[in-house]
PDB file of C-alpha atoms in Angstrom:
ATOM      1  CA  SER A   1     -16.586 -14.157  48.817  1.00 42.00           C
ATOM      2  CA  MET A   2     -14.068 -11.318  48.773  1.00 50.00           C
ATOM      3  CA  CYS A   3     -15.259  -7.754  48.595  1.00 57.00           C
ATOM      4  CA  GLY A   4     -14.101  -4.510  47.057  1.00 53.00           C
ATOM      5  CA  SER A   5     -10.523  -3.565  46.321  1.00 53.00           C
ATOM      6  CA  GLN A   6      -7.589  -4.714  48.399  1.00 53.00           C
ATOM      7  CA  GLU A   7      -7.789  -1.489  50.399  1.00 55.00           C
ATOM      8  CA  ASP A   8     -11.348  -2.473  51.519  1.00 52.00           C
ATOM      9  CA  TRP A   9     -10.444  -5.872  52.979  1.00 55.00           C
ATOM     10  CA  GLU A  10     -10.817  -4.590  56.549  1.00 57.00           C
ATOM     11  CA  GLU A  11     -13.775  -5.280  58.829  1.00 58.00           C
ATOM     12  CA  PRO A  12     -16.643  -4.422  58.936  1.00 60.00           C
ATOM     13  CA  GLU A  13     -16.846  -3.842  55.146  1.00 61.00           C
ATOM     14  CA  CYS A  14     -15.175  -7.168  54.439  1.00 65.00           C
ATOM     15  CA  PRO A  15     -15.365  -9.673  57.296  1.00 67.00           C
ATOM     16  CA  PRO A  16     -12.883 -12.585  57.483  1.00 67.00           C
ATOM     17  CA  GLN A  17     -13.762 -15.598  55.329  1.00 71.00           C
ATOM     18  CA  THR A  18     -13.232 -19.283  56.106  1.00 76.00           C
ATOM     19  CA  SER A  19     -13.903 -20.466  52.549  1.00 78.00           C
ATOM     20  CA  GLY A  20     -14.732 -19.120  49.124  1.00 77.00           C
ATOM     21  CA  SER A  21     -13.286 -18.529  45.694  1.00 77.00           C
ATOM     22  CA  VAL A  22     -11.554 -15.719  43.857  1.00 75.00           C
ATOM     23  CA  THR A  23     -11.962 -15.092  40.139  1.00 74.00           C
ATOM     24  CA  PHE A  24      -9.262 -13.156  38.320  1.00 72.00           C
ATOM     25  CA  ALA A  25     -10.259 -11.193  35.218  1.00 70.00           C
ATOM     26  CA  GLY A  26      -9.398  -7.989  33.421  1.00 66.00           C
ATOM     27  CA  MET A  27     -11.924  -5.988  35.431  1.00 66.00           C
ATOM     28  CA  ASP A  28     -11.837  -3.842  38.543  1.00 55.00           C
ATOM     29  CA  PRO A  29     -10.708  -4.090  41.220  1.00 56.00           C
ATOM     30  CA  ASP A  30      -7.117  -3.604  40.110  1.00 59.00           C
ATOM     31  CA  LEU A  31      -5.550  -7.039  40.502  1.00 58.00           C
ATOM     32  CA  GLU A  32      -2.399  -6.723  38.441  1.00 57.00           C
ATOM     33  CA  SER A  33       1.046  -7.076  39.875  1.00 63.00           C
ATOM     34  CA  GLU A  34       3.792  -7.916  37.415  1.00 69.00           C
ATOM     35  CA  GLU A  35       1.534  -8.503  34.413  1.00 72.00           C
ATOM     36  CA  GLN A  36      -1.677  -7.070  33.064  1.00 75.00           C
ATOM     37  CA  TRP A  37      -4.631  -9.237  32.132  1.00 76.00           C
ATOM     38  CA  PRO A  38      -4.558 -11.766  30.591  1.00 80.00           C
ATOM     39  CA  PRO A  39      -1.366 -13.249  32.082  1.00 79.00           C
ATOM     40  CA  SER A  40       1.224 -14.579  29.653  1.00 80.00           C
ATOM     41  CA  PRO A  41       1.130 -18.323  28.897  1.00 86.00           C
ATOM     42  CA  GLY A  42       3.151 -20.630  31.117  1.00 88.00           C
ATOM     43  CA  LEU A  43       3.292 -22.092  34.598  1.00 92.00           C
ATOM     44  CA  LYS A  44       1.705 -19.820  37.229  1.00 88.00           C
ATOM     45  CA  LYS A  45       1.003 -19.996  40.941  1.00 88.00           C
ATOM     46  CA  ALA A  46      -1.968 -18.719  42.946  1.00 85.00           C
ATOM     47  CA  CYS A  47      -1.392 -18.316  46.679  1.00 84.00           C
ATOM     48  CA  LEU A  48      -3.540 -17.547  49.680  1.00 82.00           C
ATOM     49  CA  MET A  49      -1.514 -14.838  51.387  1.00 79.00           C
ATOM     50  CA  TYR A  50      -1.228 -13.692  54.973  1.00 77.00           C
ATOM     51  CA  ASP A  51      -0.155 -10.141  55.771  1.00 74.00           C
ATOM     52  CA  ASP A  52       0.583  -9.331  52.068  1.00 70.00           C
ATOM     53  CA  ASP A  53       3.828 -11.308  51.842  1.00 79.00           C
ATOM     54  CA  ILE A  54       3.471 -14.678  53.605  1.00 87.00           C
ATOM     55  CA  PRO A  55       2.009 -17.461  51.427  1.00 88.00           C
ATOM     56  CA  LEU A  56      -0.170 -19.852  53.421  1.00 88.00           C
ATOM     57  CA  VAL A  57      -0.922 -22.283  50.608  1.00 90.00           C
ATOM     58  CA  CYS A  58      -0.236 -22.189  46.864  1.00 93.00           C
ATOM     59  CA  GLU A  59      -1.567 -24.023  43.823  1.00 93.00           C
ATOM     60  CA  GLU A  60       0.264 -24.205  40.495  1.00 95.00           C
ATOM     61  CA  PHE A  61      -1.604 -24.070  37.193  1.00 92.00           C
ATOM     62  CA  THR A  62      -0.787 -23.550  33.514  1.00 94.00           C
ATOM     63  CA  ILE A  63      -2.066 -20.877  31.149  1.00 89.00           C
ATOM     64  CA  ASN A  64      -2.022 -22.383  27.664  1.00 91.00           C
ATOM     65  CA  GLU A  65      -0.678 -20.728  24.536  1.00 88.00           C
ATOM     66  CA  LEU A  66      -3.139 -19.210  22.085  1.00 88.00           C
ATOM     67  CA  GLY A  67      -4.548 -21.923  19.831  1.00 90.00           C
ATOM     68  CA  THR A  68      -2.738 -22.865  16.627  1.00 91.00           C
ATOM     69  CA  GLY A  69      -3.786 -20.735  13.671  1.00 93.00           C
ATOM     70  CA  ILE A  70      -5.606 -18.057  15.691  1.00 94.00           C
ATOM     71  CA  ALA A  71      -3.106 -15.295  14.902  1.00 94.00           C
ATOM     72  CA  SER A  72      -2.545 -16.378  11.291  1.00 94.00           C
ATOM     73  CA  SER A  73      -6.301 -16.443  10.578  1.00 96.00           C
ATOM     74  CA  SER A  74      -6.713 -12.900  11.908  1.00 97.00           C
ATOM     75  CA  THR A  75      -6.492  -9.760   9.787  1.00 98.00           C
ATOM     76  CA  VAL A  76      -5.271  -6.240  10.458  1.00 98.00           C
ATOM     77  CA  GLU A  77      -5.020  -3.528   7.797  1.00 97.00           C
ATOM     78  CA  THR A  78      -5.201   0.209   7.461  1.00 98.00           C
ATOM     79  CA  LEU A  79      -8.164   1.665   5.590  1.00 97.00           C
ATOM     80  CA  GLU A  80      -5.825   3.789   3.445  1.00 96.00           C
ATOM     81  CA  LEU A  81      -2.400   3.065   1.986  1.00 96.00           C
ATOM     82  CA  SER A  82      -1.108   6.502   2.955  1.00 96.00           C
ATOM     83  CA  TYR A  83      -1.996   9.193   5.468  1.00 96.00           C
ATOM     84  CA  GLU A  84      -1.036  12.819   5.938  1.00 96.00           C
ATOM     85  CA  VAL A  85       1.008  13.761   8.999  1.00 95.00           C
ATOM     86  CA  ASN A  86      -1.432  14.238  11.936  1.00 93.00           C
ATOM     87  CA  GLU A  87      -4.248  12.399  10.131  1.00 94.00           C
ATOM     88  CA  THR A  88      -6.081   9.683  12.063  1.00 95.00           C
ATOM     89  CA  ILE A  89      -4.839   6.207  11.116  1.00 96.00           C
ATOM     90  CA  SER A  90      -7.888   3.928  10.790  1.00 97.00           C
ATOM     91  CA  VAL A  91      -7.207   0.211  11.139  1.00 98.00           C
ATOM     92  CA  ASP A  92      -9.712  -2.607  10.499  1.00 98.00           C
ATOM     93  CA  PHE A  93      -9.268  -5.946  12.248  1.00 98.00           C
ATOM     94  CA  THR A  94     -10.912  -9.351  12.537  1.00 98.00           C
ATOM     95  CA  VAL A  95      -9.960 -12.121  14.969  1.00 98.00           C
ATOM     96  CA  PRO A  96     -11.500 -15.588  15.403  1.00 97.00           C
ATOM     97  CA  VAL A  97     -11.150 -15.356  19.208  1.00 94.00           C
ATOM     98  CA  ALA A  98     -11.812 -12.073  21.023  1.00 95.00           C
ATOM     99  CA  ILE A  99      -9.506 -11.598  24.024  1.00 92.00           C
ATOM    100  CA  GLN A 100      -9.405  -8.812  26.607  1.00 91.00           C
ATOM    101  CA  ASN A 101      -6.628  -6.233  26.185  1.00 92.00           C
ATOM    102  CA  THR A 102      -5.870  -7.166  22.565  1.00 95.00           C
ATOM    103  CA  TRP A 103      -4.228  -4.148  20.926  1.00 96.00           C
ATOM    104  CA  ILE A 104      -3.088  -2.760  17.584  1.00 97.00           C
ATOM    105  CA  GLY A 105       0.284  -1.049  17.341  1.00 96.00           C
ATOM    106  CA  VAL A 106       2.058   1.098  14.761  1.00 96.00           C
ATOM    107  CA  TYR A 107       5.676   0.232  13.891  1.00 97.00           C
ATOM    108  CA  ASN A 108       8.354   1.468  11.546  1.00 96.00           C
ATOM    109  CA  PHE A 109       7.914  -0.885   8.586  1.00 96.00           C
ATOM    110  CA  ASP A 110      11.276  -2.600   9.184  1.00 96.00           C
ATOM    111  CA  GLN A 111      10.776  -3.207  12.931  1.00 96.00           C
ATOM    112  CA  ALA A 112       7.886  -5.696  12.866  1.00 96.00           C
ATOM    113  CA  ASN A 113       6.725  -8.408  10.481  1.00 96.00           C
ATOM    114  CA  ASN A 114       5.049 -11.821  10.511  1.00 96.00           C
ATOM    115  CA  ASP A 115       8.389 -13.650  10.247  1.00 96.00           C
ATOM    116  CA  MET A 116       9.477 -12.483  13.697  1.00 96.00           C
ATOM    117  CA  SER A 117       9.028 -14.658  16.810  1.00 95.00           C
ATOM    118  CA  SER A 118       7.837 -11.588  18.754  1.00 95.00           C
ATOM    119  CA  ILE A 119       7.250  -7.914  18.077  1.00 97.00           C
ATOM    120  CA  PRO A 120       8.811  -5.009  20.019  1.00 96.00           C
ATOM    121  CA  GLU A 121       7.008  -2.228  21.867  1.00 94.00           C
ATOM    122  CA  PRO A 122       4.962  -0.214  19.334  1.00 95.00           C
ATOM    123  CA  LEU A 123       5.411   3.467  18.557  1.00 94.00           C
ATOM    124  CA  ALA A 124       1.686   4.050  19.141  1.00 93.00           C
ATOM    125  CA  TRP A 125      -1.166   1.690  20.009  1.00 94.00           C
ATOM    126  CA  MET A 126      -4.847   1.334  20.925  1.00 94.00           C
ATOM    127  CA  TYR A 127      -6.923  -1.464  22.472  1.00 94.00           C
ATOM    128  CA  THR A 128      -9.106  -3.125  19.823  1.00 97.00           C
ATOM    129  CA  ALA A 129     -12.339  -3.228  21.845  1.00 95.00           C
ATOM    130  CA  CYS A 130     -11.944   0.122  23.640  1.00 93.00           C
ATOM    131  CA  ASN A 131     -10.343   2.161  20.812  1.00 90.00           C
ATOM    132  CA  ASN A 132      -8.131   3.881  23.400  1.00 90.00           C
ATOM    133  CA  VAL A 133      -5.136   3.262  25.696  1.00 88.00           C
ATOM    134  CA  ALA A 134      -7.060   4.006  28.913  1.00 86.00           C
ATOM    135  CA  GLY A 135      -9.251   0.888  28.786  1.00 86.00           C
ATOM    136  CA  ASP A 136     -12.737   0.724  30.277  1.00 87.00           C
ATOM    137  CA  GLN A 137     -11.957   0.187  33.975  1.00 83.00           C
ATOM    138  CA  THR A 138     -11.763   2.820  36.722  1.00 83.00           C
ATOM    139  CA  GLU A 139      -8.920   1.345  38.812  1.00 78.00           C
ATOM    140  CA  ASN A 140      -6.558   0.297  35.998  1.00 79.00           C
ATOM    141  CA  ASN A 141      -6.056   0.738  32.282  1.00 83.00           C
ATOM    142  CA  ASP A 142      -7.342  -2.705  31.261  1.00 85.00           C
ATOM    143  CA  CYS A 143      -9.856  -3.067  28.449  1.00 89.00           C
ATOM    144  CA  ALA A 144     -12.228  -5.759  29.711  1.00 88.00           C
ATOM    145  CA  ALA A 145     -14.399  -5.480  26.600  1.00 93.00           C
ATOM    146  CA  THR A 146     -13.705  -7.836  23.714  1.00 94.00           C
ATOM    147  CA  ALA A 147     -14.242  -7.460  19.977  1.00 97.00           C
ATOM    148  CA  SER A 148     -13.893  -9.959  17.161  1.00 97.00           C
ATOM    149  CA  SER A 149     -13.896  -7.225  14.522  1.00 98.00           C
ATOM    150  CA  GLY A 150     -13.951  -3.483  14.234  1.00 97.00           C
ATOM    151  CA  THR A 151     -11.996  -0.335  13.459  1.00 97.00           C
ATOM    152  CA  VAL A 152      -9.396   1.306  15.673  1.00 96.00           C
ATOM    153  CA  GLU A 153      -8.523   4.975  15.162  1.00 95.00           C
ATOM    154  CA  ILE A 154      -4.970   5.863  16.145  1.00 93.00           C
ATOM    155  CA  ASP A 155      -4.362   9.554  16.697  1.00 90.00           C
ATOM    156  CA  GLY A 156      -3.373  12.047  19.390  1.00 81.00           C
ATOM    157  CA  ARG A 157      -6.725  12.057  21.262  1.00 79.00           C
ATOM    158  CA  PHE A 158      -5.621   9.757  24.037  1.00 70.00           C
ATOM    159  CA  ASP A 159      -2.857   9.241  26.568  1.00 59.00           C
ATOM    160  CA  ALA A 160       0.041   9.254  24.127  1.00 68.00           C
ATOM    161  CA  ASP A 161       2.557   9.416  27.009  1.00 71.00           C
ATOM    162  CA  ARG A 162       2.206   5.595  27.151  1.00 75.00           C
ATOM    163  CA  TRP A 163       3.526   5.381  23.601  1.00 87.00           C
ATOM    164  CA  THR A 164       7.210   5.189  22.670  1.00 86.00           C
ATOM    165  CA  THR A 165       6.894   8.274  20.464  1.00 87.00           C
ATOM    166  CA  GLY A 166       4.807  11.419  20.395  1.00 86.00           C
ATOM    167  CA  TRP A 167       1.913  12.344  18.137  1.00 89.00           C
ATOM    168  CA  PRO A 168       1.841  13.162  15.307  1.00 91.00           C
ATOM    169  CA  LEU A 169       3.962  10.412  13.850  1.00 92.00           C
ATOM    170  CA  PRO A 170       6.536  11.851  11.436  1.00 94.00           C
ATOM    171  CA  SER A 171       6.360  11.186   7.721  1.00 95.00           C
ATOM    172  CA  PHE A 172       7.661   7.623   7.255  1.00 96.00           C
ATOM    173  CA  ILE A 173       6.619   4.135   6.136  1.00 96.00           C
ATOM    174  CA  TYR A 174       4.788   2.268   8.898  1.00 97.00           C
ATOM    175  CA  ARG A 175       3.188  -1.109   9.509  1.00 97.00           C
ATOM    176  CA  VAL A 176       0.354  -2.077  11.871  1.00 98.00           C
ATOM    177  CA  CYS A 177       0.296  -5.265  13.942  1.00 98.00           C
ATOM    178  CA  LEU A 178      -2.345  -6.771  16.225  1.00 98.00           C
ATOM    179  CA  SER A 179      -1.084  -8.396  19.443  1.00 96.00           C
ATOM    180  CA  PHE A 180      -3.145 -10.901  21.420  1.00 95.00           C
ATOM    181  CA  TYR A 181      -0.764 -10.707  24.387  1.00 89.00           C
ATOM    182  CA  ASN A 182      -0.744  -7.625  26.577  1.00 87.00           C
ATOM    183  CA  ASN A 183       2.536  -8.536  28.292  1.00 86.00           C
ATOM    184  CA  ASP A 184       6.001  -8.673  26.765  1.00 87.00           C
ATOM    185  CA  PRO A 185       7.074 -10.828  24.957  1.00 89.00           C
ATOM    186  CA  TYR A 186       4.395 -10.196  22.324  1.00 92.00           C
ATOM    187  CA  GLU A 187       4.606 -13.613  20.639  1.00 93.00           C
ATOM    188  CA  GLU A 188       1.067 -14.015  19.291  1.00 94.00           C
ATOM    189  CA  PHE A 189       0.435 -11.355  16.675  1.00 96.00           C
ATOM    190  CA  ILE A 190      -0.410 -10.622  13.055  1.00 97.00           C
ATOM    191  CA  CYS A 191       0.970  -7.754  10.928  1.00 97.00           C
TER     192      CYS A 191
END
């Protein structure tokens, strides 16, 4: 078995291995490269690497799309119809399948809706299971926890520099959307 983070793969802490398995998940150690967990659907490749950039052997596999009807049978709605500037925006959600790194974003009302094939980057967002943008891991910002229902509170408490706008949001008409995919394009969502 592998041990520790990639920086710890030196002897004697992590002796060479002749066989074993590696499990990828949205938990430490930090394993992301181009995408955060979970990877976007499609054809992928896992490779045993030598010296960080020389593939020794690779295996292709497919990550399937989210099941039919999962997004459309989910719900996401604010607890109030209107909020004061700088007031916490509370959003209830339910999903039939809880997935790591699922998030809820706030959009200008005309920039996201259920008729779109994908939604853009949100103005502000929070992970559904962690109720923050920092996640629950120490080496990355992934939220390995999952939740099939709950309330997310969007406000200026957290790392708003990862948002596309600052807090507080100005007076305007907004919409909330829940995205199952943590990597762009955000094609599985409900508003």
